[in-house]
């Protein structure tokens, strides 16, 4: 059932505004007109920047979805909560219950909170119905959207996206086992091999079990992961992508007429539409519809609007010769690359008419984690005092009372591995960089996405050092010969890394092999497992 939004009333005190936070997925900084794109029109996003504040060094805390979103919601580096990534909807781990989201604090301050779009931070712990990691258990009153994410598999694509290289490996082993069984059978029948039938049968059974173990999950991704939920109920399994965007817009409109706080997480499909149709419905028409509602309800001057992306564009996402995953402008790298600017530098726009100066551009390092203390402060709450908080309030910068970022250092992780460090002096140290495939392609096309460790990365000692103010594309690393301060800068950054690591405490890793494998008993199911399937419109009488 839909909630009764008519019971909600809007705040009139501008010191405690309404909040509309829009977090796009896989949207590259180069995709947006006000950040330099002159081929794709984004007039509605550009209008936000014209009427508000544009952040030019807005940095994601991770270069992939789940850890970036965890950091955004908690104001803390994802390594503090054990986050690296999340592959399976039906996996044990999720956003830990001891993490306090800004939604929970706003709820305690009297706000009504909703999340419409993508969650991607776990659902269940022990059974398919416990919903221990569900948004409603992390401070949100209302949820409509995808508890997991949108993959190529959801669109019926022949090009798998989920663990592509791992699937290729599993399929290769399956083929080898099949070939071995076939060879042994032929050899046995032709009296070429003195092998017992029992051995052949055992090998065949092992091969079949191996195939079933991985194909039962990866082969049915569309049914297991491509799900829409309203609160605790599954409304579509698998989701109907033809109607997903319009359905989400209806939910936005239903809530925004009488909202206090709304957090919109846009799915990848909107980003794909940006590149396929020149402008996606949600980030273009949809967003302007939301703004029209705000203006019509006379909420413009009492609404704090924030727009950003969770990380850089997905360079490896393509269909044929068409790139679908976003463009990162002049910045090297993209999604999955925790050190290169293209993976972590994202658009960041804030609008609050009458409070924040219109048309302002801030070229100081800021982070998605900074939204946490910012909205908590505006809502009259307090950030948790019992843990390390990595975000800093943006209000002094946004209002012009401070000219410099409070971040002296920002630490750029790829999974649990520290790949780079940004110093406020606008220098960047790279300890590890991905190995591009092909070498000069600027991406990891053969792997599907760049790894964080192993033979897919190159370690640098001394680290690569770039002056981002003069070399934002990170094309010309400095050295002791070209920069007299090289050794001093490297020593200072290394000391900062040591100090940062002292603040880390051991936590359970959400991406441990046991936690992240598909577990049938945790699989949310509309119907009787494994025969899951439903569509909301078909259930209406």
mmCIF file of C-alpha atoms in Angstrom, residues 120-381:
data_model
loop_
_atom_site.group_PDB
_atom_site.id
_atom_site.type_symbol
_atom_site.label_atom_id
_atom_site.label_comp_id
_atom_site.label_asym_id
_atom_site.label_seq_id
_atom_site.Cartn_x
_atom_site.Cartn_y
_atom_site.Cartn_z
ATOM 1 C CA UNK A 120 22.509 -1.645 -3.420
ATOM 2 C CA UNK A 121 23.559 -2.128 0.209
ATOM 3 C CA UNK A 122 22.126 -5.482 1.129
ATOM 4 C CA UNK A 123 18.715 -6.694 2.273
ATOM 5 C CA UNK A 124 18.721 -9.920 4.326
ATOM 6 C CA UNK A 125 20.828 -11.569 7.030
ATOM 7 C CA UNK A 126 19.420 -14.987 7.913
ATOM 8 C CA UNK A 127 16.196 -15.486 5.932
ATOM 9 C CA UNK A 128 14.680 -14.032 2.787
ATOM 10 C CA UNK A 129 12.155 -12.101 4.878
ATOM 11 C CA UNK A 130 14.203 -10.558 7.709
ATOM 12 C CA UNK A 131 15.207 -7.432 5.698
ATOM 13 C CA UNK A 132 17.831 -6.539 8.305
ATOM 14 C CA UNK A 133 19.756 -4.313 5.868
ATOM 15 C CA UNK A 134 16.670 -2.811 4.226
ATOM 16 C CA UNK A 135 16.447 1.012 3.851
ATOM 17 C CA UNK A 136 13.534 1.049 6.310
ATOM 18 C CA UNK A 137 15.954 -0.250 8.936
ATOM 19 C CA UNK A 138 18.402 2.569 8.211
ATOM 20 C CA UNK A 139 16.274 5.629 8.840
ATOM 21 C CA UNK A 140 14.005 5.795 5.797
ATOM 22 C CA UNK A 141 10.218 5.983 6.182
ATOM 23 C CA UNK A 142 9.568 4.896 2.643
ATOM 24 C CA UNK A 143 11.383 3.005 -0.103
ATOM 25 C CA UNK A 144 10.529 2.380 -3.710
ATOM 26 C CA UNK A 145 13.068 1.081 -6.166
ATOM 27 C CA UNK A 146 15.763 -1.483 -6.780
ATOM 28 C CA UNK A 147 17.257 -3.122 -3.697
ATOM 29 C CA UNK A 148 20.158 -4.249 -5.894
ATOM 30 C CA UNK A 149 21.148 -2.515 -9.140
ATOM 31 C CA UNK A 150 20.540 -2.483 -12.872
ATOM 32 C CA UNK A 151 22.727 -4.794 -14.944
ATOM 33 C CA UNK A 152 22.984 -5.714 -18.590
ATOM 34 C CA UNK A 153 21.327 -8.971 -17.604
ATOM 35 C CA UNK A 154 18.199 -7.027 -16.586
ATOM 36 C CA UNK A 155 17.881 -5.837 -20.163
ATOM 37 C CA UNK A 156 18.303 -9.303 -21.633
ATOM 38 C CA UNK A 157 21.722 -8.367 -23.019
ATOM 39 C CA UNK A 158 23.999 -11.081 -24.349
ATOM 40 C CA UNK A 159 26.964 -9.281 -22.806
ATOM 41 C CA UNK A 160 26.997 -10.137 -19.074
ATOM 42 C CA UNK A 161 28.043 -7.444 -16.632
ATOM 43 C CA UNK A 162 28.025 -9.250 -13.288
ATOM 44 C CA UNK A 163 31.480 -10.730 -12.647
ATOM 45 C CA UNK A 164 32.119 -11.040 -16.368
ATOM 46 C CA UNK A 165 35.696 -12.319 -16.071
ATOM 47 C CA UNK A 166 34.681 -14.763 -13.334
ATOM 48 C CA UNK A 167 31.852 -16.115 -15.470
ATOM 49 C CA UNK A 168 34.263 -16.540 -18.356
ATOM 50 C CA UNK A 169 36.580 -18.506 -16.051
ATOM 51 C CA UNK A 170 33.757 -20.740 -14.787
ATOM 52 C CA UNK A 171 32.569 -21.363 -18.333
ATOM 53 C CA UNK A 172 36.119 -22.233 -19.434
ATOM 54 C CA UNK A 173 36.430 -24.814 -16.629
ATOM 55 C CA UNK A 174 33.035 -26.234 -17.551
ATOM 56 C CA UNK A 175 34.108 -26.637 -21.165
ATOM 57 C CA UNK A 176 37.390 -28.287 -20.134
ATOM 58 C CA UNK A 177 35.585 -30.780 -17.882
ATOM 59 C CA UNK A 178 33.056 -31.514 -20.633
ATOM 60 C CA UNK A 179 35.845 -32.027 -23.148
ATOM 61 C CA UNK A 180 37.687 -34.326 -20.728
ATOM 62 C CA UNK A 181 34.555 -36.447 -20.142
ATOM 63 C CA UNK A 182 33.822 -36.621 -23.876
ATOM 64 C CA UNK A 183 37.445 -37.655 -24.613
ATOM 65 C CA UNK A 184 37.401 -40.355 -21.945
ATOM 66 C CA UNK A 185 34.090 -41.753 -23.192
ATOM 67 C CA UNK A 186 35.380 -41.957 -26.780
ATOM 68 C CA UNK A 187 38.653 -43.470 -25.575
ATOM 69 C CA UNK A 188 36.819 -46.027 -23.457
ATOM 70 C CA UNK A 189 34.487 -47.064 -26.267
ATOM 71 C CA UNK A 190 37.409 -47.319 -28.701
ATOM 72 C CA UNK A 191 39.540 -49.175 -26.160
ATOM 73 C CA UNK A 192 42.142 -46.413 -26.276
ATOM 74 C CA UNK A 193 42.204 -45.714 -22.502
ATOM 75 C CA UNK A 194 42.136 -48.306 -19.709
ATOM 76 C CA UNK A 195 39.847 -46.132 -17.591
ATOM 77 C CA UNK A 196 36.962 -47.334 -15.460
ATOM 78 C CA UNK A 197 33.407 -46.172 -16.117
ATOM 79 C CA UNK A 198 33.155 -45.234 -12.427
ATOM 80 C CA UNK A 199 35.878 -42.601 -12.873
ATOM 81 C CA UNK A 200 34.201 -41.191 -15.974
ATOM 82 C CA UNK A 201 30.837 -41.019 -14.221
ATOM 83 C CA UNK A 202 32.353 -39.331 -11.157
ATOM 84 C CA UNK A 203 34.076 -36.745 -13.361
ATOM 85 C CA UNK A 204 30.827 -36.112 -15.243
ATOM 86 C CA UNK A 205 28.911 -35.638 -11.981
ATOM 87 C CA UNK A 206 31.562 -33.236 -10.670
ATOM 88 C CA UNK A 207 31.372 -31.264 -13.909
ATOM 89 C CA UNK A 208 27.583 -31.118 -13.710
ATOM 90 C CA UNK A 209 27.665 -29.948 -10.088
ATOM 91 C CA UNK A 210 30.245 -27.301 -10.987
ATOM 92 C CA UNK A 211 28.036 -26.060 -13.814
ATOM 93 C CA UNK A 212 24.902 -26.002 -11.644
ATOM 94 C CA UNK A 213 26.716 -24.224 -8.786
ATOM 95 C CA UNK A 214 27.598 -21.168 -10.864
ATOM 96 C CA UNK A 215 24.943 -21.149 -13.573
ATOM 97 C CA UNK A 216 22.068 -21.383 -11.060
ATOM 98 C CA UNK A 217 23.082 -17.918 -9.873
ATOM 99 C CA UNK A 218 24.716 -16.166 -12.831
ATOM 100 C CA UNK A 219 22.411 -17.747 -15.395
ATOM 101 C CA UNK A 220 19.274 -16.397 -13.704
ATOM 102 C CA UNK A 221 20.490 -12.930 -12.731
ATOM 103 C CA UNK A 222 17.468 -11.273 -14.342
ATOM 104 C CA UNK A 223 15.107 -13.103 -11.984
ATOM 105 C CA UNK A 224 17.285 -13.030 -8.867
ATOM 106 C CA UNK A 225 18.583 -9.444 -8.949
ATOM 107 C CA UNK A 226 16.372 -7.356 -11.246
ATOM 108 C CA UNK A 227 13.678 -6.570 -8.705
ATOM 109 C CA UNK A 228 11.527 -3.589 -7.722
ATOM 110 C CA UNK A 229 10.254 -3.179 -4.169
ATOM 111 C CA UNK A 230 7.875 -0.856 -2.369
ATOM 112 C CA UNK A 231 8.854 -0.828 1.268
ATOM 113 C CA UNK A 232 9.084 -4.537 2.192
ATOM 114 C CA UNK A 233 7.011 -5.849 -0.712
ATOM 115 C CA UNK A 234 8.295 -6.967 -4.110
ATOM 116 C CA UNK A 235 6.230 -5.264 -6.821
ATOM 117 C CA UNK A 236 8.049 -6.566 -9.913
ATOM 118 C CA UNK A 237 10.256 -9.627 -10.403
ATOM 119 C CA UNK A 238 11.835 -9.224 -12.869
ATOM 120 C CA UNK A 239 11.266 -5.514 -13.303
ATOM 121 C CA UNK A 240 9.715 -4.110 -16.466
ATOM 122 C CA UNK A 241 12.394 -1.710 -17.697
ATOM 123 C CA UNK A 242 9.990 -0.058 -20.119
ATOM 124 C CA UNK A 243 8.094 1.381 -17.165
ATOM 125 C CA UNK A 244 10.750 1.661 -14.470
ATOM 126 C CA UNK A 245 11.580 5.333 -15.067
ATOM 127 C CA UNK A 246 7.960 6.458 -15.267
ATOM 128 C CA UNK A 247 7.086 4.432 -12.163
ATOM 129 C CA UNK A 248 9.882 6.103 -10.216
ATOM 130 C CA UNK A 249 8.751 9.528 -11.371
ATOM 131 C CA UNK A 250 5.277 8.791 -10.030
ATOM 132 C CA UNK A 251 6.801 7.887 -6.677
ATOM 133 C CA UNK A 252 8.885 11.070 -6.663
ATOM 134 C CA UNK A 253 5.798 13.147 -7.369
ATOM 135 C CA UNK A 254 3.692 11.338 -4.760
ATOM 136 C CA UNK A 255 6.189 12.133 -2.038
ATOM 137 C CA UNK A 256 7.441 15.528 -3.109
ATOM 138 C CA UNK A 257 4.055 17.237 -2.894
ATOM 139 C CA UNK A 258 4.358 17.009 0.914
ATOM 140 C CA UNK A 259 7.928 16.038 1.613
ATOM 141 C CA UNK A 260 10.471 16.867 4.264
ATOM 142 C CA UNK A 261 13.395 14.875 2.892
ATOM 143 C CA UNK A 262 13.762 12.898 -0.314
ATOM 144 C CA UNK A 263 16.815 10.969 -1.454
ATOM 145 C CA UNK A 264 16.744 9.997 -5.118
ATOM 146 C CA UNK A 265 19.208 7.370 -6.318
ATOM 147 C CA UNK A 266 18.963 7.069 -10.055
ATOM 148 C CA UNK A 267 19.582 3.675 -11.681
ATOM 149 C CA UNK A 268 22.082 3.114 -14.471
ATOM 150 C CA UNK A 269 19.278 2.984 -17.035
ATOM 151 C CA UNK A 270 18.946 6.768 -16.831
ATOM 152 C CA UNK A 271 22.628 7.175 -17.584
ATOM 153 C CA UNK A 272 22.338 4.770 -20.482
ATOM 154 C CA UNK A 273 19.431 6.818 -21.843
ATOM 155 C CA UNK A 274 21.538 9.940 -21.629
ATOM 156 C CA UNK A 275 23.994 8.434 -24.066
ATOM 157 C CA UNK A 276 21.497 6.630 -26.257
ATOM 158 C CA UNK A 277 18.786 9.264 -26.502
ATOM 159 C CA UNK A 278 20.945 12.380 -25.991
ATOM 160 C CA UNK A 279 19.112 13.160 -22.748
ATOM 161 C CA UNK A 280 17.587 10.771 -20.248
ATOM 162 C CA UNK A 281 14.058 11.251 -18.991
ATOM 163 C CA UNK A 282 14.918 11.240 -15.322
ATOM 164 C CA UNK A 283 17.971 13.485 -15.416
ATOM 165 C CA UNK A 284 16.303 15.846 -17.883
ATOM 166 C CA UNK A 285 12.530 15.916 -18.081
ATOM 167 C CA UNK A 286 12.079 14.052 -14.811
ATOM 168 C CA UNK A 287 14.250 16.398 -12.819
ATOM 169 C CA UNK A 288 12.624 19.496 -14.239
ATOM 170 C CA UNK A 289 9.218 18.030 -13.336
ATOM 171 C CA UNK A 290 10.443 17.681 -9.773
ATOM 172 C CA UNK A 291 11.686 21.254 -9.736
ATOM 173 C CA UNK A 292 8.388 22.442 -11.242
ATOM 174 C CA UNK A 293 6.547 20.768 -8.360
ATOM 175 C CA UNK A 294 8.848 22.449 -5.846
ATOM 176 C CA UNK A 295 8.221 25.851 -7.456
ATOM 177 C CA UNK A 296 4.480 25.253 -7.744
ATOM 178 C CA UNK A 297 4.220 24.331 -4.059
ATOM 179 C CA UNK A 298 6.216 27.451 -3.128
ATOM 180 C CA UNK A 299 9.058 25.333 -1.717
ATOM 181 C CA UNK A 300 11.925 26.717 -3.787
ATOM 182 C CA UNK A 301 13.413 28.947 -1.110
ATOM 183 C CA UNK A 302 13.027 26.346 1.635
ATOM 184 C CA UNK A 303 14.519 23.405 -0.253
ATOM 185 C CA UNK A 304 18.168 22.377 -0.222
ATOM 186 C CA UNK A 305 18.839 20.533 -3.508
ATOM 187 C CA UNK A 306 21.973 18.489 -4.112
ATOM 188 C CA UNK A 307 22.947 16.746 -7.339
ATOM 189 C CA UNK A 308 25.949 14.441 -7.829
ATOM 190 C CA UNK A 309 27.085 11.090 -9.224
ATOM 191 C CA UNK A 310 28.279 8.154 -7.141
ATOM 192 C CA UNK A 311 31.473 7.780 -9.223
ATOM 193 C CA UNK A 312 32.891 8.319 -12.689
ATOM 194 C CA UNK A 313 31.563 6.982 -15.975
ATOM 195 C CA UNK A 314 31.847 3.273 -16.786
ATOM 196 C CA UNK A 315 34.304 3.261 -19.688
ATOM 197 C CA UNK A 316 34.082 -0.487 -20.305
ATOM 198 C CA UNK A 317 30.277 -0.423 -20.727
ATOM 199 C CA UNK A 318 29.526 -0.710 -24.414
ATOM 200 C CA UNK A 319 27.180 -2.296 -26.900
ATOM 201 C CA UNK A 320 28.903 -3.016 -30.171
ATOM 202 C CA UNK A 321 30.900 0.110 -30.994
ATOM 203 C CA UNK A 322 28.705 2.359 -28.831
ATOM 204 C CA UNK A 323 29.923 3.427 -25.409
ATOM 205 C CA UNK A 324 27.113 3.470 -22.850
ATOM 206 C CA UNK A 325 28.754 4.087 -19.531
ATOM 207 C CA UNK A 326 29.536 7.772 -19.448
ATOM 208 C CA UNK A 327 32.349 10.162 -20.270
ATOM 209 C CA UNK A 328 34.814 11.631 -17.794
ATOM 210 C CA UNK A 329 36.043 14.570 -19.839
ATOM 211 C CA UNK A 330 39.717 15.387 -19.535
ATOM 212 C CA UNK A 331 40.192 13.079 -16.543
ATOM 213 C CA UNK A 332 41.998 9.743 -16.832
ATOM 214 C CA UNK A 333 40.246 6.524 -15.884
ATOM 215 C CA UNK A 334 36.688 5.742 -14.852
ATOM 216 C CA UNK A 335 34.474 3.485 -12.778
ATOM 217 C CA UNK A 336 36.429 0.902 -10.792
ATOM 218 C CA UNK A 337 39.646 2.949 -10.805
ATOM 219 C CA UNK A 338 39.983 4.226 -7.259
ATOM 220 C CA UNK A 339 43.021 6.417 -7.882
ATOM 221 C CA UNK A 340 42.600 8.072 -11.263
ATOM 222 C CA UNK A 341 40.533 11.271 -11.326
ATOM 223 C CA UNK A 342 38.075 9.912 -13.898
ATOM 224 C CA UNK A 343 36.914 7.281 -11.430
ATOM 225 C CA UNK A 344 36.295 9.581 -8.476
ATOM 226 C CA UNK A 345 35.866 13.206 -9.615
ATOM 227 C CA UNK A 346 32.134 13.746 -10.104
ATOM 228 C CA UNK A 347 29.706 16.599 -10.726
ATOM 229 C CA UNK A 348 28.512 18.270 -7.543
ATOM 230 C CA UNK A 349 25.846 20.996 -7.505
ATOM 231 C CA UNK A 350 24.009 22.562 -4.562
ATOM 232 C CA UNK A 351 21.060 24.966 -4.805
ATOM 233 C CA UNK A 352 19.285 26.824 -2.010
ATOM 234 C CA UNK A 353 17.950 30.164 -3.288
ATOM 235 C CA UNK A 354 18.293 33.105 -0.956
ATOM 236 C CA UNK A 355 20.830 31.293 1.217
ATOM 237 C CA UNK A 356 23.570 30.151 -1.159
ATOM 238 C CA UNK A 357 24.953 32.652 -3.702
ATOM 239 C CA UNK A 358 23.869 31.822 -7.256
ATOM 240 C CA UNK A 359 26.429 31.130 -9.957
ATOM 241 C CA UNK A 360 29.243 30.348 -7.522
ATOM 242 C CA UNK A 361 32.072 28.004 -8.515
ATOM 243 C CA UNK A 362 34.212 26.386 -5.805
ATOM 244 C CA UNK A 363 37.538 24.864 -6.848
ATOM 245 C CA UNK A 364 38.358 23.252 -3.511
ATOM 246 C CA UNK A 365 38.478 19.530 -2.669
ATOM 247 C CA UNK A 366 35.103 18.360 -1.371
ATOM 248 C CA UNK A 367 33.687 14.893 -0.849
ATOM 249 C CA UNK A 368 30.368 13.085 -1.139
ATOM 250 C CA UNK A 369 30.953 12.309 2.556
ATOM 251 C CA UNK A 370 30.559 16.036 3.294
ATOM 252 C CA UNK A 371 26.824 15.902 2.590
ATOM 253 C CA UNK A 372 26.284 13.941 5.821
ATOM 254 C CA UNK A 373 27.436 16.621 8.299
ATOM 255 C CA UNK A 374 25.960 19.347 6.074
ATOM 256 C CA UNK A 375 22.374 18.092 6.076
ATOM 257 C CA UNK A 376 22.613 16.993 9.733
ATOM 258 C CA UNK A 377 23.707 20.497 10.731
ATOM 259 C CA UNK A 378 20.932 22.128 8.714
ATOM 260 C CA UNK A 379 18.361 19.765 10.240
ATOM 261 C CA UNK A 380 19.436 20.737 13.741
ATOM 262 C CA UNK A 381 20.982 17.370 14.575
#
